[in-house]
């Protein structure tokens, strides 16, 4: 088996919002038996605590202190092999970190270099000594630049807005598709243009356009790539 420098299989999955990263990462983790790390949930946790503590998105010192608190208490648990639960110490924050108000803050909060440094350290710490799949925006470029397989998922703006709207409707939240499309485009713009670790495929990432594919198709494709590289049997 060929792996990264630590001798571990690390798979990086990056891409813009609603390109299918979470579903695909979960599918690969289940099939191969990898630790699953959702890096976006860490930035969401920082955004949530900053909202609860009434900290402004321009208050660097306070954001850094919150990021350190998150780094010290953050835990992910794959419940029944199906759903990824997020804990901050004893508190379960799975639903709270996805509430809309905090969601609006996550892009400005994740632009803060000090916050990113803490979160990157946390992500590396969670995969150290483990075979893992990590999904996010800068995993292949910054967090795990030596990962033996990096994929970059994309989908058309319309398809991503459609998927995000369906997801929200399943939770009983009624949404206007044009608004969802606008919010996704706005988030892409901020994520792609920030100074530190912008959303960008690594030079050696394999691009996969998921617009016309099911998540199961994409999982099969990635499993095939891992096998072709001799990373799994
Ligand atoms: O994957 P997600 O939608 O839960 O991510 C939420 C936000 O977190 C996203 O808009 C940008 C930020 N993020 C980031 O900056 N870097 C990552 N590796 C993952 C997420």
mmCIF file of C-alpha atoms and ligand atoms in Angstrom:
data_model
loop_
_atom_site.group_PDB
_atom_site.id
_atom_site.type_symbol
_atom_site.label_atom_id
_atom_site.label_comp_id
_atom_site.label_asym_id
_atom_site.label_seq_id
_atom_site.Cartn_x
_atom_site.Cartn_y
_atom_site.Cartn_z
ATOM 1 C CA UNK A 1 0.000 0.000 0.000
ATOM 2 C CA UNK A 2 1.428 3.402 -0.910
ATOM 3 C CA UNK A 3 0.537 6.257 1.409
ATOM 4 C CA UNK A 4 1.644 9.704 2.565
ATOM 5 C CA UNK A 5 4.861 10.382 4.477
ATOM 6 C CA UNK A 6 3.361 9.139 7.755
ATOM 7 C CA UNK A 7 2.418 5.833 6.151
ATOM 8 C CA UNK A 8 -1.277 6.685 6.347
ATOM 9 C CA UNK A 9 -3.912 6.837 3.639
ATOM 10 C CA UNK A 10 -5.109 10.436 3.503
ATOM 11 C CA UNK A 11 -7.787 11.432 1.009
ATOM 12 C CA UNK A 12 -8.457 15.148 0.427
ATOM 13 C CA UNK A 13 -11.862 16.174 -0.949
ATOM 14 C CA UNK A 14 -12.271 19.864 -1.764
ATOM 15 C CA UNK A 15 -14.765 21.929 -3.701
ATOM 16 C CA UNK A 16 -17.337 24.719 -3.467
ATOM 17 C CA UNK A 17 -20.527 24.680 -1.363
ATOM 18 C CA UNK A 18 -23.080 21.947 -2.194
ATOM 19 C CA UNK A 19 -20.841 20.153 -4.708
ATOM 20 C CA UNK A 20 -21.523 16.894 -2.828
ATOM 21 C CA UNK A 21 -18.403 16.746 -0.635
ATOM 22 C CA UNK A 22 -20.071 15.623 2.618
ATOM 23 C CA UNK A 23 -22.158 12.845 1.074
ATOM 24 C CA UNK A 24 -19.264 11.566 -1.008
ATOM 25 C CA UNK A 25 -16.769 11.761 1.870
ATOM 26 C CA UNK A 26 -19.177 9.815 4.115
ATOM 27 C CA UNK A 27 -19.697 7.185 1.398
ATOM 28 C CA UNK A 28 -15.960 6.673 0.893
ATOM 29 C CA UNK A 29 -15.329 6.630 4.667
ATOM 30 C CA UNK A 30 -17.984 3.926 5.126
ATOM 31 C CA UNK A 31 -16.751 1.757 2.235
ATOM 32 C CA UNK A 32 -13.032 1.957 3.004
ATOM 33 C CA UNK A 33 -13.246 2.352 6.789
ATOM 34 C CA UNK A 34 -11.633 5.789 7.058
ATOM 35 C CA UNK A 35 -11.875 8.404 9.799
ATOM 36 C CA UNK A 36 -14.121 11.183 8.470
ATOM 37 C CA UNK A 37 -13.215 14.814 9.094
ATOM 38 C CA UNK A 38 -15.588 17.610 8.065
ATOM 39 C CA UNK A 39 -13.416 20.728 8.271
ATOM 40 C CA UNK A 40 -16.301 23.108 7.495
ATOM 41 C CA UNK A 41 -17.971 22.125 10.779
ATOM 42 C CA UNK A 42 -14.976 23.571 12.651
ATOM 43 C CA UNK A 43 -15.301 26.979 10.970
ATOM 44 C CA UNK A 44 -19.048 26.791 11.608
ATOM 45 C CA UNK A 45 -18.369 26.101 15.300
ATOM 46 C CA UNK A 46 -16.174 29.220 15.524
ATOM 47 C CA UNK A 47 -18.910 31.243 13.783
ATOM 48 C CA UNK A 48 -21.553 29.915 16.190
ATOM 49 C CA UNK A 49 -19.560 30.704 19.351
ATOM 50 C CA UNK A 50 -18.688 34.165 18.028
ATOM 51 C CA UNK A 51 -22.390 34.812 17.553
ATOM 52 C CA UNK A 52 -23.288 33.517 21.018
ATOM 53 C CA UNK A 53 -20.498 35.589 22.607
ATOM 54 C CA UNK A 54 -21.523 38.627 20.585
ATOM 55 C CA UNK A 55 -18.053 38.962 19.090
ATOM 56 C CA UNK A 56 -17.732 41.089 15.936
ATOM 57 C CA UNK A 57 -16.312 39.419 12.818
ATOM 58 C CA UNK A 58 -13.593 42.107 12.819
ATOM 59 C CA UNK A 59 -12.470 41.420 16.411
ATOM 60 C CA UNK A 60 -9.334 39.400 15.625
ATOM 61 C CA UNK A 61 -8.208 38.730 19.193
ATOM 62 C CA UNK A 62 -11.600 37.527 20.337
ATOM 63 C CA UNK A 63 -11.988 35.307 17.233
ATOM 64 C CA UNK A 64 -8.586 33.774 17.842
ATOM 65 C CA UNK A 65 -9.514 33.058 21.459
ATOM 66 C CA UNK A 66 -12.725 31.354 20.275
ATOM 67 C CA UNK A 67 -10.822 29.355 17.645
ATOM 68 C CA UNK A 68 -8.469 28.106 20.377
ATOM 69 C CA UNK A 69 -11.477 27.145 22.506
ATOM 70 C CA UNK A 70 -12.956 25.218 19.570
ATOM 71 C CA UNK A 71 -9.618 23.524 18.867
ATOM 72 C CA UNK A 72 -9.387 22.398 22.495
ATOM 73 C CA UNK A 73 -12.911 20.987 22.703
ATOM 74 C CA UNK A 74 -13.890 19.881 19.172
ATOM 75 C CA UNK A 75 -14.802 16.250 18.557
ATOM 76 C CA UNK A 76 -16.495 14.396 15.688
ATOM 77 C CA UNK A 77 -18.403 11.175 16.144
ATOM 78 C CA UNK A 78 -19.811 9.023 13.351
ATOM 79 C CA UNK A 79 -23.073 7.804 14.879
ATOM 80 C CA UNK A 80 -24.222 4.349 13.698
ATOM 81 C CA UNK A 81 -21.752 4.718 10.836
ATOM 82 C CA UNK A 82 -24.284 7.110 9.278
ATOM 83 C CA UNK A 83 -24.351 10.624 10.687
ATOM 84 C CA UNK A 84 -21.444 12.781 11.679
ATOM 85 C CA UNK A 85 -22.127 14.445 15.034
ATOM 86 C CA UNK A 86 -20.201 17.493 16.227
ATOM 87 C CA UNK A 87 -19.295 18.023 19.905
ATOM 88 C CA UNK A 88 -17.722 20.964 21.679
ATOM 89 C CA UNK A 89 -16.736 19.425 24.976
ATOM 90 C CA UNK A 90 -19.920 17.953 26.436
ATOM 91 C CA UNK A 91 -22.167 20.074 24.239
ATOM 92 C CA UNK A 92 -23.518 18.588 21.053
ATOM 93 C CA UNK A 93 -23.488 21.314 18.403
ATOM 94 C CA UNK A 94 -24.445 19.320 15.285
ATOM 95 C CA UNK A 95 -27.643 21.253 14.602
ATOM 96 C CA UNK A 96 -26.664 24.586 16.150
ATOM 97 C CA UNK A 97 -23.601 25.031 13.923
ATOM 98 C CA UNK A 98 -25.840 24.756 10.846
ATOM 99 C CA UNK A 99 -28.412 27.345 11.941
ATOM 100 C CA UNK A 100 -28.816 30.154 9.458
ATOM 101 C CA UNK A 101 -27.562 33.060 11.556
ATOM 102 C CA UNK A 102 -24.187 31.459 12.279
ATOM 103 C CA UNK A 103 -24.053 30.273 8.678
ATOM 104 C CA UNK A 104 -24.008 33.869 7.476
ATOM 105 C CA UNK A 105 -20.953 34.539 9.631
ATOM 106 C CA UNK A 106 -18.904 31.542 8.601
ATOM 107 C CA UNK A 107 -17.319 33.091 5.515
ATOM 108 C CA UNK A 108 -16.029 36.260 7.226
ATOM 109 C CA UNK A 109 -14.879 34.233 10.253
ATOM 110 C CA UNK A 110 -12.982 31.761 8.064
ATOM 111 C CA UNK A 111 -11.170 34.635 6.331
ATOM 112 C CA UNK A 112 -9.336 35.385 9.575
ATOM 113 C CA UNK A 113 -5.743 34.045 9.282
ATOM 114 C CA UNK A 114 -5.411 33.287 13.022
ATOM 115 C CA UNK A 115 -8.620 31.248 12.941
ATOM 116 C CA UNK A 116 -7.353 29.312 9.913
ATOM 117 C CA UNK A 117 -4.033 28.516 11.578
ATOM 118 C CA UNK A 118 -5.852 27.012 14.583
ATOM 119 C CA UNK A 119 -8.287 25.039 12.421
ATOM 120 C CA UNK A 120 -5.560 23.648 10.133
ATOM 121 C CA UNK A 121 -3.648 22.496 13.211
ATOM 122 C CA UNK A 122 -6.796 20.828 14.547
ATOM 123 C CA UNK A 123 -7.472 19.071 11.219
ATOM 124 C CA UNK A 124 -3.930 17.705 11.057
ATOM 125 C CA UNK A 125 -4.171 16.579 14.661
ATOM 126 C CA UNK A 126 -7.416 14.637 13.980
ATOM 127 C CA UNK A 127 -5.854 12.642 11.121
ATOM 128 C CA UNK A 128 -2.454 12.045 12.646
ATOM 129 C CA UNK A 129 -1.721 8.335 12.697
ATOM 130 C CA UNK A 130 -5.077 7.523 11.082
ATOM 131 C CA UNK A 131 -6.329 6.594 7.628
ATOM 132 C CA UNK A 132 -8.720 9.438 6.928
ATOM 133 C CA UNK A 133 -10.804 11.392 4.468
ATOM 134 C CA UNK A 134 -10.931 15.141 5.040
ATOM 135 C CA UNK A 135 -13.333 17.400 3.200
ATOM 136 C CA UNK A 136 -13.189 21.159 2.861
ATOM 137 C CA UNK A 137 -11.833 23.975 0.720
ATOM 138 C CA UNK A 138 -8.064 23.959 1.286
ATOM 139 C CA UNK A 139 -7.317 20.359 2.265
ATOM 140 C CA UNK A 140 -5.301 19.474 -0.839
ATOM 141 C CA UNK A 141 -3.536 22.845 -1.040
ATOM 142 C CA UNK A 142 -2.780 23.592 2.621
ATOM 143 C CA UNK A 143 -3.877 21.048 5.206
ATOM 144 C CA UNK A 144 -2.620 17.804 3.622
ATOM 145 C CA UNK A 145 -0.423 18.810 0.670
ATOM 146 C CA UNK A 146 1.168 15.314 0.668
ATOM 147 C CA UNK A 147 -2.125 13.408 0.524
ATOM 148 C CA UNK A 148 -1.709 10.575 -2.013
ATOM 149 C CA UNK A 149 -5.136 11.281 -3.535
ATOM 150 C CA UNK A 150 -6.832 14.663 -3.852
ATOM 151 C CA UNK A 151 -10.133 15.219 -5.600
ATOM 152 C CA UNK A 152 -11.854 18.494 -6.378
ATOM 153 C CA UNK A 153 -15.636 18.212 -6.730
ATOM 154 C CA UNK A 154 -17.638 20.715 -8.746
ATOM 155 C CA UNK A 155 -21.218 20.993 -10.040
ATOM 156 C CA UNK A 156 -23.071 23.681 -11.966
ATOM 157 C CA UNK A 157 -24.395 26.616 -9.899
ATOM 158 C CA UNK A 158 -27.987 25.611 -10.701
ATOM 159 C CA UNK A 159 -27.437 22.000 -9.609
ATOM 160 C CA UNK A 160 -25.757 23.098 -6.378
ATOM 161 C CA UNK A 161 -28.601 25.505 -5.592
ATOM 162 C CA UNK A 162 -31.101 22.720 -6.353
ATOM 163 C CA UNK A 163 -29.305 20.280 -3.984
ATOM 164 C CA UNK A 164 -29.008 22.850 -1.195
ATOM 165 C CA UNK A 165 -32.696 23.798 -1.541
ATOM 166 C CA UNK A 166 -33.760 20.126 -1.379
ATOM 167 C CA UNK A 167 -31.606 19.642 1.727
ATOM 168 C CA UNK A 168 -33.305 22.596 3.436
ATOM 169 C CA UNK A 169 -36.782 21.504 2.362
ATOM 170 C CA UNK A 170 -36.120 18.065 3.857
ATOM 171 C CA UNK A 171 -35.515 19.861 7.151
ATOM 172 C CA UNK A 172 -38.854 21.628 6.749
ATOM 173 C CA UNK A 173 -37.316 24.989 5.782
ATOM 174 C CA UNK A 174 -39.069 26.602 2.824
ATOM 175 C CA UNK A 175 -36.669 28.399 0.525
ATOM 176 C CA UNK A 176 -36.656 30.440 -2.611
ATOM 177 C CA UNK A 177 -34.286 28.830 -5.146
ATOM 178 C CA UNK A 178 -33.049 32.146 -6.552
ATOM 179 C CA UNK A 179 -32.087 33.267 -3.046
ATOM 180 C CA UNK A 180 -30.243 29.975 -2.461
ATOM 181 C CA UNK A 181 -28.407 30.410 -5.773
ATOM 182 C CA UNK A 182 -27.423 33.969 -4.832
ATOM 183 C CA UNK A 183 -26.174 32.874 -1.381
ATOM 184 C CA UNK A 184 -24.124 30.018 -2.856
ATOM 185 C CA UNK A 185 -22.542 32.337 -5.441
ATOM 186 C CA UNK A 186 -21.764 34.893 -2.749
ATOM 187 C CA UNK A 187 -20.114 32.248 -0.542
ATOM 188 C CA UNK A 188 -18.073 30.900 -3.502
ATOM 189 C CA UNK A 189 -16.899 34.417 -4.250
ATOM 190 C CA UNK A 190 -15.735 35.026 -0.651
ATOM 191 C CA UNK A 191 -14.176 31.533 -0.314
ATOM 192 C CA UNK A 192 -12.305 31.873 -3.638
ATOM 193 C CA UNK A 193 -11.038 35.406 -3.186
ATOM 194 C CA UNK A 194 -9.793 35.390 0.423
ATOM 195 C CA UNK A 195 -6.088 36.046 0.919
ATOM 196 C CA UNK A 196 -5.263 32.973 3.009
ATOM 197 C CA UNK A 197 -5.903 29.479 1.576
ATOM 198 C CA UNK A 198 -8.562 30.392 -0.962
ATOM 199 C CA UNK A 199 -10.803 27.713 -2.458
ATOM 200 C CA UNK A 200 -8.664 26.351 -5.263
ATOM 201 C CA UNK A 201 -7.844 22.885 -6.631
ATOM 202 C CA UNK A 202 -4.347 21.650 -5.799
ATOM 203 C CA UNK A 203 -2.155 21.275 -8.893
ATOM 204 C CA UNK A 204 -2.329 17.491 -8.537
ATOM 205 C CA UNK A 205 -6.051 17.263 -7.661
ATOM 206 C CA UNK A 206 -8.349 15.176 -9.853
ATOM 207 C CA UNK A 207 -11.389 17.266 -10.881
ATOM 208 C CA UNK A 208 -14.791 15.543 -10.832
ATOM 209 C CA UNK A 209 -17.866 17.332 -12.189
ATOM 210 C CA UNK A 210 -20.770 15.824 -10.222
ATOM 211 C CA UNK A 211 -23.579 17.712 -12.008
ATOM 212 C CA UNK A 212 -24.868 14.656 -13.873
ATOM 213 C CA UNK A 213 -23.710 12.046 -11.354
ATOM 214 C CA UNK A 214 -25.207 10.501 -8.245
ATOM 215 C CA UNK A 215 -23.195 10.516 -5.016
ATOM 216 C CA UNK A 216 -22.901 6.702 -5.335
ATOM 217 C CA UNK A 217 -21.320 7.119 -8.815
ATOM 218 C CA UNK A 218 -18.761 9.543 -7.422
ATOM 219 C CA UNK A 219 -17.970 7.280 -4.454
ATOM 220 C CA UNK A 220 -17.369 4.383 -6.908
ATOM 221 C CA UNK A 221 -15.127 6.609 -9.010
ATOM 222 C CA UNK A 222 -12.997 7.618 -6.018
ATOM 223 C CA UNK A 223 -12.787 4.011 -4.747
ATOM 224 C CA UNK A 224 -11.571 3.086 -8.245
ATOM 225 C CA UNK A 225 -8.872 5.787 -8.069
ATOM 226 C CA UNK A 226 -7.731 4.580 -4.634
ATOM 227 C CA UNK A 227 -7.495 1.027 -5.995
ATOM 228 C CA UNK A 228 -5.660 2.148 -9.167
ATOM 229 C CA UNK A 229 -3.090 3.908 -6.998
ATOM 230 C CA UNK A 230 -2.672 0.778 -4.884
ATOM 231 C CA UNK A 231 -3.921 2.648 -1.810
ATOM 232 C CA UNK A 232 -6.574 0.007 -1.090
ATOM 233 C CA UNK A 233 -6.851 -3.605 -2.145
HETATM 234 O O1 LIG B 1 -18.296 22.877 4.005
HETATM 235 P P1 LIG B 1 -19.175 23.905 4.730
HETATM 236 O O2 LIG B 1 -20.226 24.504 3.851
HETATM 237 O O3 LIG B 1 -19.735 23.382 6.005
HETATM 238 O O4 LIG B 1 -18.157 25.074 5.106
HETATM 239 C C1 LIG B 1 -18.594 26.229 5.748
HETATM 240 C C2 LIG B 1 -17.641 27.383 5.482
HETATM 241 O O5 LIG B 1 -16.402 27.118 6.116
HETATM 242 C C3 LIG B 1 -17.310 27.683 4.028
HETATM 243 O O6 LIG B 1 -18.113 28.702 3.509
HETATM 244 C C4 LIG B 1 -15.896 28.139 4.059
HETATM 245 C C5 LIG B 1 -15.344 27.615 5.338
HETATM 246 N N1 LIG B 1 -14.362 26.553 5.139
HETATM 247 C C6 LIG B 1 -13.072 26.932 4.896
HETATM 248 O O7 LIG B 1 -12.799 28.127 4.793
HETATM 249 N N2 LIG B 1 -12.095 26.002 4.781
HETATM 250 C C7 LIG B 1 -12.399 24.698 4.883
HETATM 251 N N3 LIG B 1 -11.409 23.793 4.778
HETATM 252 C C8 LIG B 1 -13.725 24.283 5.091
HETATM 253 C C9 LIG B 1 -14.704 25.245 5.211
#
